[in-house]
């Protein structure tokens, strides 16, 4: 096998892991995708590889920005403090190790609810705030995932062009 083939396969796997990292936020998915395609462009070289990398970088940057802006704006309008989301994240990591895979979302929801309950002192209001926060975070992650998939498709097109054109 040539270096080009090995690199392309490894980068394709890194893109897959990156997309999964957006859905299950254990890895910085979008950053992993951008770095993998950058390495591919460096190894493959040539204008086509760099054009593909530039397009991927735009998709990744747009996805990360949209996720941060949409989620941040919604959480700010709901007056949900960062500490609530942080506690959700901490309990998500703990939950991941206590109940593999399913513990991640369970821990996040539990941590977010506990933080909001502590802040708001009312169970129903805390649940409503937590649920709206989860929907906002899900929307941001969904948009980031779609743009990461477009980055992956762009990479696939680049691979086809490289090997078959």
Tab-separated table of C-alpha atoms in Angstrom:
chain	number	residue	atom	x	y	z
A	1	UNK	CA	0.000	0.000	0.000
A	2	UNK	CA	1.151	3.478	-0.710
A	3	UNK	CA	1.383	6.301	1.782
A	4	UNK	CA	-1.499	8.088	0.046
A	5	UNK	CA	-3.854	5.155	0.562
A	6	UNK	CA	-2.854	4.583	4.181
A	7	UNK	CA	-3.170	8.295	4.964
A	8	UNK	CA	-6.567	8.532	3.274
A	9	UNK	CA	-7.923	5.524	5.176
A	10	UNK	CA	-6.609	6.782	8.533
A	11	UNK	CA	-8.001	10.266	7.911
A	12	UNK	CA	-11.352	8.763	6.927
A	13	UNK	CA	-11.397	6.869	10.234
A	14	UNK	CA	-10.438	10.045	12.098
A	15	UNK	CA	-13.355	11.860	10.446
A	16	UNK	CA	-15.700	9.071	11.550
A	17	UNK	CA	-14.373	9.307	15.120
A	18	UNK	CA	-14.695	13.102	14.932
A	19	UNK	CA	-18.351	12.858	13.893
A	20	UNK	CA	-19.005	10.458	16.759
A	21	UNK	CA	-17.170	12.874	19.059
A	22	UNK	CA	-19.688	15.577	18.199
A	23	UNK	CA	-22.615	13.335	19.123
A	24	UNK	CA	-20.954	11.872	22.217
A	25	UNK	CA	-18.806	14.793	23.334
A	26	UNK	CA	-15.807	12.863	24.601
A	27	UNK	CA	-13.464	14.083	21.872
A	28	UNK	CA	-13.288	17.494	20.227
A	29	UNK	CA	-14.857	16.150	17.032
A	30	UNK	CA	-14.676	19.136	14.703
A	31	UNK	CA	-11.092	19.918	15.655
A	32	UNK	CA	-10.115	16.277	15.078
A	33	UNK	CA	-11.666	16.412	11.601
A	34	UNK	CA	-9.830	19.619	10.686
A	35	UNK	CA	-6.470	18.347	11.941
A	36	UNK	CA	-6.891	15.000	10.154
A	37	UNK	CA	-7.694	16.644	6.814
A	38	UNK	CA	-4.814	19.099	7.325
A	39	UNK	CA	-2.442	16.154	7.751
A	40	UNK	CA	-3.938	14.570	4.624
A	41	UNK	CA	-3.403	17.782	2.643
A	42	UNK	CA	0.203	18.019	3.821
A	43	UNK	CA	0.978	14.402	2.897
A	44	UNK	CA	-0.969	14.326	-0.394
A	45	UNK	CA	0.079	17.831	-1.408
A	46	UNK	CA	-0.995	19.706	-4.492
A	47	UNK	CA	-3.666	22.315	-5.116
A	48	UNK	CA	-6.600	19.894	-4.977
A	49	UNK	CA	-5.707	18.648	-1.506
A	50	UNK	CA	-5.345	22.201	-0.211
A	51	UNK	CA	-8.644	23.286	-1.778
A	52	UNK	CA	-10.348	20.313	-0.108
A	53	UNK	CA	-8.737	21.252	3.202
A	54	UNK	CA	-9.903	24.873	2.831
A	55	UNK	CA	-13.497	23.764	2.206
A	56	UNK	CA	-13.353	21.336	5.145
A	57	UNK	CA	-11.947	24.100	7.366
A	58	UNK	CA	-14.853	26.379	6.421
A	59	UNK	CA	-17.409	23.660	7.238
A	60	UNK	CA	-15.706	22.852	10.544
A	61	UNK	CA	-15.394	26.509	11.567
A	62	UNK	CA	-19.009	27.190	10.615
A	63	UNK	CA	-20.189	24.154	12.575
A	64	UNK	CA	-18.264	25.050	15.700
A	65	UNK	CA	-19.324	28.690	15.489
A	66	UNK	CA	-22.985	27.887	14.909
A	67	UNK	CA	-22.963	25.431	17.780
A	68	UNK	CA	-21.353	27.887	20.173
A	69	UNK	CA	-23.394	30.901	19.107
A	70	UNK	CA	-26.808	29.219	18.984
A	71	UNK	CA	-26.326	27.303	22.201
A	72	UNK	CA	-24.723	30.220	24.022
A	73	UNK	CA	-27.384	32.687	22.915
A	74	UNK	CA	-30.239	30.400	23.989
A	75	UNK	CA	-28.663	29.579	27.356
A	76	UNK	CA	-27.932	33.252	27.976
A	77	UNK	CA	-31.509	34.255	27.132
A	78	UNK	CA	-32.740	31.615	29.586
A	79	UNK	CA	-30.207	32.885	32.174
A	80	UNK	CA	-28.702	29.435	32.621
A	81	UNK	CA	-25.244	29.907	34.137
A	82	UNK	CA	-22.195	28.151	32.740
A	83	UNK	CA	-21.764	26.436	36.095
A	84	UNK	CA	-24.978	24.451	35.502
A	85	UNK	CA	-23.713	23.166	32.168
A	86	UNK	CA	-20.294	22.490	33.703
A	87	UNK	CA	-21.832	20.391	36.493
A	88	UNK	CA	-23.807	18.530	33.847
A	89	UNK	CA	-20.560	17.844	31.993
A	90	UNK	CA	-18.776	16.637	35.117
A	91	UNK	CA	-21.600	14.250	36.014
A	92	UNK	CA	-21.735	13.117	32.372
A	93	UNK	CA	-18.092	12.023	32.565
A	94	UNK	CA	-18.683	10.300	35.898
A	95	UNK	CA	-21.842	8.684	34.511
A	96	UNK	CA	-19.923	7.439	31.485
A	97	UNK	CA	-17.674	5.378	33.753
A	98	UNK	CA	-20.443	4.241	36.106
A	99	UNK	CA	-22.850	3.193	33.320
A	100	UNK	CA	-20.836	2.816	30.099
A	101	UNK	CA	-22.223	4.844	27.168
A	102	UNK	CA	-25.714	5.465	28.644
A	103	UNK	CA	-24.226	7.108	31.708
A	104	UNK	CA	-23.031	10.057	29.625
A	105	UNK	CA	-26.472	11.484	28.781
A	106	UNK	CA	-27.975	10.353	32.079
A	107	UNK	CA	-25.191	12.050	34.029
A	108	UNK	CA	-25.475	15.224	31.981
A	109	UNK	CA	-29.227	15.524	32.460
A	110	UNK	CA	-28.952	14.717	36.176
A	111	UNK	CA	-26.123	17.218	36.705
A	112	UNK	CA	-27.894	19.962	34.788
A	113	UNK	CA	-31.139	19.365	36.680
A	114	UNK	CA	-29.386	19.314	40.068
A	115	UNK	CA	-27.587	22.572	39.306
A	116	UNK	CA	-30.781	24.221	38.091
A	117	UNK	CA	-32.743	22.912	41.083
A	118	UNK	CA	-30.092	24.297	43.406
A	119	UNK	CA	-30.286	27.650	41.636
A	120	UNK	CA	-34.072	27.923	41.148
A	121	UNK	CA	-35.328	26.044	44.257
A	122	UNK	CA	-38.343	24.671	42.330
A	123	UNK	CA	-38.445	21.225	40.727
A	124	UNK	CA	-40.788	22.061	37.854
A	125	UNK	CA	-38.998	25.279	36.931
A	126	UNK	CA	-35.637	23.522	37.185
A	127	UNK	CA	-36.822	20.726	34.900
A	128	UNK	CA	-38.217	23.197	32.337
A	129	UNK	CA	-34.956	25.141	32.369
A	130	UNK	CA	-32.930	21.925	32.081
A	131	UNK	CA	-35.066	20.607	29.221
A	132	UNK	CA	-34.792	23.866	27.267
A	133	UNK	CA	-31.026	23.835	27.852
A	134	UNK	CA	-30.781	20.262	26.581
A	135	UNK	CA	-32.759	21.187	23.456
A	136	UNK	CA	-30.491	24.197	22.823
A	137	UNK	CA	-27.359	22.094	23.247
A	138	UNK	CA	-28.848	19.393	21.007
A	139	UNK	CA	-29.655	21.921	18.273
A	140	UNK	CA	-26.113	23.274	18.338
A	141	UNK	CA	-24.630	19.769	18.265
A	142	UNK	CA	-26.978	18.788	15.436
A	143	UNK	CA	-25.881	21.696	13.274
A	144	UNK	CA	-22.232	21.018	14.057
A	145	UNK	CA	-22.746	17.339	13.165
A	146	UNK	CA	-24.374	18.163	9.815
A	147	UNK	CA	-21.520	20.483	8.897
A	148	UNK	CA	-18.991	17.841	10.023
A	149	UNK	CA	-20.715	15.347	7.748
A	150	UNK	CA	-20.443	17.840	4.885
A	151	UNK	CA	-16.743	18.135	5.698
A	152	UNK	CA	-16.480	14.341	5.547
A	153	UNK	CA	-18.278	14.251	2.202
A	154	UNK	CA	-15.927	16.942	0.928
A	155	UNK	CA	-12.963	14.840	2.031
A	156	UNK	CA	-14.467	11.828	0.245
A	157	UNK	CA	-14.802	13.853	-2.946
A	158	UNK	CA	-11.192	14.949	-2.534
A	159	UNK	CA	-10.068	11.333	-2.187
A	160	UNK	CA	-11.997	10.360	-5.327
A	161	UNK	CA	-10.469	13.243	-7.253
A	162	UNK	CA	-6.987	12.375	-6.004
A	163	UNK	CA	-7.124	8.697	-6.884
A	164	UNK	CA	-9.345	8.687	-9.981
A	165	UNK	CA	-8.731	11.966	-11.764
